PDB file of C-alpha atoms and ligand atoms in Angstrom:
ATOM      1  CA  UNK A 812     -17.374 329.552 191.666  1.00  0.00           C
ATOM      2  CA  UNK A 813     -14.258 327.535 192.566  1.00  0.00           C
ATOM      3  CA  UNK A 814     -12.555 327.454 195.702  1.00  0.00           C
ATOM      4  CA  UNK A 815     -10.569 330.456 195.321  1.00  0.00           C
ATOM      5  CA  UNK A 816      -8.078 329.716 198.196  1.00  0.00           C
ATOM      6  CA  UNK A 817      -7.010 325.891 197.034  1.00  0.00           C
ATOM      7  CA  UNK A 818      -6.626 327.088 193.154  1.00  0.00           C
ATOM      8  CA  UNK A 819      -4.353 330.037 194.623  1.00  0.00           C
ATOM      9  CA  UNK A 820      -1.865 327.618 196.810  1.00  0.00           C
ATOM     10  CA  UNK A 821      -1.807 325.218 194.243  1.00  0.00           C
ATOM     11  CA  UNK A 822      -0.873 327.556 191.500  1.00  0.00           C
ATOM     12  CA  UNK A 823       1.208 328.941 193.972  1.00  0.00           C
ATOM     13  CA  UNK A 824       3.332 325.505 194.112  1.00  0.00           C
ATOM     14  CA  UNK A 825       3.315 324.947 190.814  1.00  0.00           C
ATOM     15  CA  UNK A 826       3.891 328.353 189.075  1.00  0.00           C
ATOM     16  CA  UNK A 827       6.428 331.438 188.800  1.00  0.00           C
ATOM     17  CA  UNK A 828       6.208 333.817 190.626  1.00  0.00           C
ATOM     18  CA  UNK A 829       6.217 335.620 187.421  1.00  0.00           C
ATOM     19  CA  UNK A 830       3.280 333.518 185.788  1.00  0.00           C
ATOM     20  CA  UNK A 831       1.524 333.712 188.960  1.00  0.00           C
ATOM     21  CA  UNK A 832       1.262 337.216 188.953  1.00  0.00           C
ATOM     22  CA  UNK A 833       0.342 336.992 185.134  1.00  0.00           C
ATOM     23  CA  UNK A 834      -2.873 334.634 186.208  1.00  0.00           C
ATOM     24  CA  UNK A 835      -3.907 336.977 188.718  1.00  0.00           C
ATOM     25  CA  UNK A 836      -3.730 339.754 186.356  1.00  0.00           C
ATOM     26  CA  UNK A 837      -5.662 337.649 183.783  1.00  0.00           C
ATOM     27  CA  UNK A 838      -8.817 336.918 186.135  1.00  0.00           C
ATOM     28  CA  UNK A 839      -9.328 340.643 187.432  1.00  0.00           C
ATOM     29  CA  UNK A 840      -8.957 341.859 183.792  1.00  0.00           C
ATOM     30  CA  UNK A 841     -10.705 338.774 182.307  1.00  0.00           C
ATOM     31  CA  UNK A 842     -13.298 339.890 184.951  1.00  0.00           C
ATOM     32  CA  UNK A 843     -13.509 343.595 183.661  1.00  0.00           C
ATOM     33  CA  UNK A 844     -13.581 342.440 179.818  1.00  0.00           C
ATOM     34  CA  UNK A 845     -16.978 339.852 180.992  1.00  0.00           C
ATOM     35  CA  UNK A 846     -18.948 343.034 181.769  1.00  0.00           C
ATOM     36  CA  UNK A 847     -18.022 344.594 177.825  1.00  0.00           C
ATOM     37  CA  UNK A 848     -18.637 341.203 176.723  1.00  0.00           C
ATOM     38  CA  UNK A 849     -21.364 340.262 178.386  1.00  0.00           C
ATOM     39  CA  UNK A 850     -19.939 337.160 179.988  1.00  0.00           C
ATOM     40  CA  UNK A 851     -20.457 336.059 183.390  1.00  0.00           C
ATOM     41  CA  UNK A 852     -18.018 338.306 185.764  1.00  0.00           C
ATOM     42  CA  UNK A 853     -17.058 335.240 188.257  1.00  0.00           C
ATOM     43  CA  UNK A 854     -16.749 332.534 185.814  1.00  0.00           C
ATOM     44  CA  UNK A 855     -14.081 334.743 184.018  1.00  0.00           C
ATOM     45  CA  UNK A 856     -12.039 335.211 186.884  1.00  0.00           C
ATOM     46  CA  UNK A 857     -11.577 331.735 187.606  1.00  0.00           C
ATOM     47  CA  UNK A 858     -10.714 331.098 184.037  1.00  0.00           C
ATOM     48  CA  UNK A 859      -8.275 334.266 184.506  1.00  0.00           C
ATOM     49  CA  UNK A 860      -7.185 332.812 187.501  1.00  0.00           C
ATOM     50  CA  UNK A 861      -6.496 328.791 186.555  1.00  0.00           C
ATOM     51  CA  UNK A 862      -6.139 329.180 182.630  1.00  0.00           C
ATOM     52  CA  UNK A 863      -1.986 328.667 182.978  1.00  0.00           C
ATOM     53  CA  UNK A 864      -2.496 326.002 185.503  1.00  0.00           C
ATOM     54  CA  UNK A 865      -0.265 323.641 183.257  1.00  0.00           C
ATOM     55  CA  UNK A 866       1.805 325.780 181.592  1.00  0.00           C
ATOM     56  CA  UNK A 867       4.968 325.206 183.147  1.00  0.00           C
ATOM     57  CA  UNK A 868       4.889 321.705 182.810  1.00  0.00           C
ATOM     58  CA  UNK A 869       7.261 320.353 180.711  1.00  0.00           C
ATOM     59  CA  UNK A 870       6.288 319.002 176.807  1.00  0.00           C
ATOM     60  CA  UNK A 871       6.927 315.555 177.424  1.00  0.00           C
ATOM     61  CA  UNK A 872       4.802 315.604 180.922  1.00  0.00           C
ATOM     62  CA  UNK A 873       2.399 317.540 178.556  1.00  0.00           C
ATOM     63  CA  UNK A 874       2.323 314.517 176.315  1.00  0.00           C
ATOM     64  CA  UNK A 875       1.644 311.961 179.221  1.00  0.00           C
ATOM     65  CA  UNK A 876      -1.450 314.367 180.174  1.00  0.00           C
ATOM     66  CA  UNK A 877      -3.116 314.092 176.582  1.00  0.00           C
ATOM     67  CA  UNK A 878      -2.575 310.643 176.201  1.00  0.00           C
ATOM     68  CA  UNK A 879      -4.002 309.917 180.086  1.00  0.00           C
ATOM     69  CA  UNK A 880      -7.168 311.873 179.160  1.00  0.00           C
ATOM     70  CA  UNK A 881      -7.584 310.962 175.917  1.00  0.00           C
ATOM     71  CA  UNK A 882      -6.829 314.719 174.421  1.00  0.00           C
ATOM     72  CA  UNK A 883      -6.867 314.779 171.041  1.00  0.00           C
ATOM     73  CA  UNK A 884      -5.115 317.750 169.452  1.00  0.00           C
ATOM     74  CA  UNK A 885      -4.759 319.077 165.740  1.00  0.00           C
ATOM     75  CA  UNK A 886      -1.083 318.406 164.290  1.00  0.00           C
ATOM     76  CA  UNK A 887      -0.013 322.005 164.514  1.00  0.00           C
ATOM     77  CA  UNK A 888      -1.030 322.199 168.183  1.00  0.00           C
ATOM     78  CA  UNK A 889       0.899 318.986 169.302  1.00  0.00           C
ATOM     79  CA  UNK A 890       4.398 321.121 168.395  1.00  0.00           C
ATOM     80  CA  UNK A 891       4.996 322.719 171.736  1.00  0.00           C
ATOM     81  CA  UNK A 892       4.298 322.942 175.484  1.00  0.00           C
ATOM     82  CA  UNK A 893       3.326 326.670 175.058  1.00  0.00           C
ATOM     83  CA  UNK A 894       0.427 325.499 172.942  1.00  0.00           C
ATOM     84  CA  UNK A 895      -0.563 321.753 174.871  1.00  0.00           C
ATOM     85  CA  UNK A 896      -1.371 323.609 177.484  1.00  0.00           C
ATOM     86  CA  UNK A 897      -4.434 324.926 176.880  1.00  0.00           C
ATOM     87  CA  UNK A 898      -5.817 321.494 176.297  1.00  0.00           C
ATOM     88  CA  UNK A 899      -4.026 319.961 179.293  1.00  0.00           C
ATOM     89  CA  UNK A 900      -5.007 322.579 181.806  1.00  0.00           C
ATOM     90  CA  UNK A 901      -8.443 322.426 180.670  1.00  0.00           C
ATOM     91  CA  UNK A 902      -7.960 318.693 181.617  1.00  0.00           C
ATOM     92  CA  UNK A 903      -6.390 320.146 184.856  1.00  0.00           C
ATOM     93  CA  UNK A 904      -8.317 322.034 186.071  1.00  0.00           C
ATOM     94  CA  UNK A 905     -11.433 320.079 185.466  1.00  0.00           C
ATOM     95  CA  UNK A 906     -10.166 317.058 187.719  1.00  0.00           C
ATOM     96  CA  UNK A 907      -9.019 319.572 190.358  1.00  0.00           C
ATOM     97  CA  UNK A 908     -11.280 322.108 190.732  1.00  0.00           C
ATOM     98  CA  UNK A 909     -14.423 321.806 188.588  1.00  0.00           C
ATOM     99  CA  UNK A 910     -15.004 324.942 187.227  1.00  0.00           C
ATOM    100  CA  UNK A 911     -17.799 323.696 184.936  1.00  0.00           C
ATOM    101  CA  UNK A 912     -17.621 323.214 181.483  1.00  0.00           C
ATOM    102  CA  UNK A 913     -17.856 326.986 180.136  1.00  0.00           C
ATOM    103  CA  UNK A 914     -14.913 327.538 182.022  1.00  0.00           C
ATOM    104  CA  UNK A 915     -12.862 324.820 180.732  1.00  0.00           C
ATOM    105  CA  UNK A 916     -13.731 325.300 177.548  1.00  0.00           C
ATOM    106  CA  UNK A 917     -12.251 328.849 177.797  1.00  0.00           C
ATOM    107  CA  UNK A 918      -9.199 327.238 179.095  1.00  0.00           C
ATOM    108  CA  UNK A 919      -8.957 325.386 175.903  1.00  0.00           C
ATOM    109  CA  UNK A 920      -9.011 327.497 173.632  1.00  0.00           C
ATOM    110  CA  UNK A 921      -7.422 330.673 175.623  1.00  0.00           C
ATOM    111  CA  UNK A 922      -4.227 330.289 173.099  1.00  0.00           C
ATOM    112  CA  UNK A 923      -5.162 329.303 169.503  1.00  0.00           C
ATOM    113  CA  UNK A 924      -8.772 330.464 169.912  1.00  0.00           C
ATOM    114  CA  UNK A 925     -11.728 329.387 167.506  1.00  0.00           C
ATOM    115  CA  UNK A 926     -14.555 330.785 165.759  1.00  0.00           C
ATOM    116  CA  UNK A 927     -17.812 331.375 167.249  1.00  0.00           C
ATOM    117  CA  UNK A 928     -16.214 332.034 170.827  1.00  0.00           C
ATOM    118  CA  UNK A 929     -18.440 332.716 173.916  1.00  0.00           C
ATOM    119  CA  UNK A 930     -18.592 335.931 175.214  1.00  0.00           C
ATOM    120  CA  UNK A 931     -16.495 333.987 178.446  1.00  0.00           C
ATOM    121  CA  UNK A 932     -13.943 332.523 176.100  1.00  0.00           C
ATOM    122  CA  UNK A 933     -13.623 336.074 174.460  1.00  0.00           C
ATOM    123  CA  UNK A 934     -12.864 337.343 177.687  1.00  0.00           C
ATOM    124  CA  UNK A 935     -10.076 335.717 178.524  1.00  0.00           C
ATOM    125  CA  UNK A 936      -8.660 334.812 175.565  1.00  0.00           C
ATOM    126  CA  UNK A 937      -8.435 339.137 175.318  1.00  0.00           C
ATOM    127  CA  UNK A 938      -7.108 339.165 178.948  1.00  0.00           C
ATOM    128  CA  UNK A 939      -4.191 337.057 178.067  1.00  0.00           C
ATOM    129  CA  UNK A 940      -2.746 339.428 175.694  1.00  0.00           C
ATOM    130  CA  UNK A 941      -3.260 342.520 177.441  1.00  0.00           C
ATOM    131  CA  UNK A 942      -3.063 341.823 181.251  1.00  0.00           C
ATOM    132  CA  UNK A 943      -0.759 344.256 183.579  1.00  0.00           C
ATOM    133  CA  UNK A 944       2.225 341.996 183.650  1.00  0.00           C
ATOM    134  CA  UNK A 945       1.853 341.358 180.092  1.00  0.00           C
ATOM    135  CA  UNK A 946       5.076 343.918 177.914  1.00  0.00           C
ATOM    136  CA  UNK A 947       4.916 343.519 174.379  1.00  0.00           C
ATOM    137  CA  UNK A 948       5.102 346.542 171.635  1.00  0.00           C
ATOM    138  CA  UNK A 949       1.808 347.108 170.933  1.00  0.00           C
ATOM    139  CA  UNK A 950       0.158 346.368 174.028  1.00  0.00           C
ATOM    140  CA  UNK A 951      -0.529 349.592 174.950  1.00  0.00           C
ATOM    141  CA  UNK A 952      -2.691 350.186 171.576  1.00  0.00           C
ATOM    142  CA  UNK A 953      -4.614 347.205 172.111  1.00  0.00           C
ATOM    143  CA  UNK A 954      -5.734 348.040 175.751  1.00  0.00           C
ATOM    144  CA  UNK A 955      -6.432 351.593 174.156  1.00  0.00           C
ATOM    145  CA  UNK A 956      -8.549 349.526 171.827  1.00  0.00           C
ATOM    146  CA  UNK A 957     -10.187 347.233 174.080  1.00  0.00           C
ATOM    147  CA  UNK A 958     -11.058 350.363 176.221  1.00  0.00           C
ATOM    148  CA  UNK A 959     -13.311 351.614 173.146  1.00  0.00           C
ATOM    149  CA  UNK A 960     -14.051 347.803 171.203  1.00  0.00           C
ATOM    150  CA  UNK A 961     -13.273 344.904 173.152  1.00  0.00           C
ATOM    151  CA  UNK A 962     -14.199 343.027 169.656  1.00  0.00           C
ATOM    152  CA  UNK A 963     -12.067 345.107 167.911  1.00  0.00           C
ATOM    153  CA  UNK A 964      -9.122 344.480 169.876  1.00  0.00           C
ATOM    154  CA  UNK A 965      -9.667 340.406 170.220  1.00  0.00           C
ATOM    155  CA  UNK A 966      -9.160 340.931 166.187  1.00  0.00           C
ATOM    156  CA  UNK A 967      -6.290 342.974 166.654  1.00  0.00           C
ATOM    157  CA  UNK A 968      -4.338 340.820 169.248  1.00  0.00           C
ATOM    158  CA  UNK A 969      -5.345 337.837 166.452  1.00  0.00           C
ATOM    159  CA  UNK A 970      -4.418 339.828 163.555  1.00  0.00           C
ATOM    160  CA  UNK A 971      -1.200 340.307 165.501  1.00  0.00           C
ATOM    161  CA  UNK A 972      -0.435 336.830 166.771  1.00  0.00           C
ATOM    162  CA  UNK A 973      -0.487 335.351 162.966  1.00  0.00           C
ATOM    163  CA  UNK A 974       1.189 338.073 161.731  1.00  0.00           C
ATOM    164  CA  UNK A 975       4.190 337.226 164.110  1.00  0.00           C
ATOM    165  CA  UNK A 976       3.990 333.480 163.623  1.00  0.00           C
ATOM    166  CA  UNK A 977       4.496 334.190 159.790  1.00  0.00           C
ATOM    167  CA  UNK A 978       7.486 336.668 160.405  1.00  0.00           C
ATOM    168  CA  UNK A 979       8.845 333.557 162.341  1.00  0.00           C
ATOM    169  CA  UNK A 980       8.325 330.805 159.840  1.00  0.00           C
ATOM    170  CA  UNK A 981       6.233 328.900 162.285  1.00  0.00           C
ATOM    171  CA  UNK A 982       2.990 327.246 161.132  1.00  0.00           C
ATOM    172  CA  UNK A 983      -0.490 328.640 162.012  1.00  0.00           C
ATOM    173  CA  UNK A 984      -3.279 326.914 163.869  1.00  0.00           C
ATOM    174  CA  UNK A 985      -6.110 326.924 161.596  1.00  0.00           C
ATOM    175  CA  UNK A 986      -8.321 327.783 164.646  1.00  0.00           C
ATOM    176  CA  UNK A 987      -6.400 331.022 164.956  1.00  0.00           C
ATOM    177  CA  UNK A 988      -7.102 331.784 161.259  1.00  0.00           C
ATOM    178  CA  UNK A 989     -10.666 330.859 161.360  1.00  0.00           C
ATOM    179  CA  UNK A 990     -11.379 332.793 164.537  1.00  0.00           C
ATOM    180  CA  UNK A 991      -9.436 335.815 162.969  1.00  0.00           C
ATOM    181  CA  UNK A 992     -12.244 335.376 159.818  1.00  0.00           C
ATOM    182  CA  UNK A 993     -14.855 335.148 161.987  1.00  0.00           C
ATOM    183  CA  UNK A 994     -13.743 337.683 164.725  1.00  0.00           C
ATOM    184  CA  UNK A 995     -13.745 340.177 161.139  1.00  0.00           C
ATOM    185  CA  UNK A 996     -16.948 339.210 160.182  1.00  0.00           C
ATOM    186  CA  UNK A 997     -18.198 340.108 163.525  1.00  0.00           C
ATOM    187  CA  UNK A 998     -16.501 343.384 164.074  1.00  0.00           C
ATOM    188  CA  UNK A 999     -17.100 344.529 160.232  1.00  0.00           C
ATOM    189  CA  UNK A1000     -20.221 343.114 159.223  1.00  0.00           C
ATOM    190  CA  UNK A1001     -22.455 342.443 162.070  1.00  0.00           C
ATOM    191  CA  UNK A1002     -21.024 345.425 164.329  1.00  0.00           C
ATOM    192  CA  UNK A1003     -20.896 347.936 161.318  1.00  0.00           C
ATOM    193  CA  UNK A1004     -17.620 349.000 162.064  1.00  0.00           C
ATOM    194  CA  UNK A1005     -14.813 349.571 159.955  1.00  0.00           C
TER     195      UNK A1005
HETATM  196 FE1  LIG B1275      -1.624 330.284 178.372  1.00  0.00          FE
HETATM  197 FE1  LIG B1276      -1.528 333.218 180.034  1.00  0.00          FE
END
């Protein structure tokens, strides 16, 4: 477990009030999707808790933190802050707090996701989308789902994310795609759920 205390005043310098709340939000629910998922209840709250550590750093910043630690992201990834910082506050957090690999791992892929996600990477990526803080349309549906099929509802919140990046003309991550596929397999074939 990290020190709890030093994670919270530094996020507390260097984050929203508004995000701050929204990382709080993510480890306690993070921490409630672990148990469904099987994932290891502590670890996920201090992914919850540090996974936005660098969001609010700016892109060219965000660009100076990949090319200090040697980050090497796919094309589509490299477009924006909101998606460098997974990578960078994986980075982050590492140096600062050493949450252990698992955990920074989660942090990396907590935005574009990936196939063959751990059951700790599941969780938070999940707890990102559907959070307290967190207001979108269909929010409510997909904490109704993950109440019955936390599975279910990671493919959902995927399904949903591409969905919207189409309607916007933006390009997909491949990772997202791919751990849509294999979020499907999972939830139809191996799950035998339809
Ligand atoms: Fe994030
Ligand atoms: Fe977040």
């Amino acid at each position: 477990m990290i020190d709890r205390d030093a994670a919270l005043a530094y996020l507390k310098e260097h984050l929203s009030e508004k995000r701050l709340r929204h990382s709080l939000g993510c480890a306690k629910t993070a921490a409630k999707l672990a148990v469904k998922f099987g994932a290891d209840v502590e670890k996920a709250y201090d992914t919850g808790l540090l996974h936005d550590i660098t969001r609010e750093i700016c892109y060219e910043d965000q660009l100076k933190i990949c090319a200090e630690y040697g980050i090497i992201v796919a094309d589509e990834e490299r477009v924006s802050a909101a998606l460098l910082h997974a990578p960078t506050g994986a980075a982050i957090a590492d140096k600062l707090f050493h949450p252990g690999a698992d955990v920074c791992s989660a942090i990396r892929w907590h935005t574009v996701a990936k196939p063959d996600m751990t059951p700790l990477e599941m969780s938070v990526c999940l707890a990102d989308y559907i959070e307290p803080t967190r207001h979108f349309k269909t929010v409510e549906k997909l904490r109704e789902t993950a109440a019955r099929d936390v599975y279910r509802a990671l493919l959902d919140a995927l399904s949903g994310t591409i969905i919207h990046i189409v309607r916007d003309g933006e390009p997909l991550c491949t990772q997202t795609v791919r751990a849509r596929n294999w979020l499907l397999q999972t939830v139809t074939g191996n799950r035998g759920v339809t």
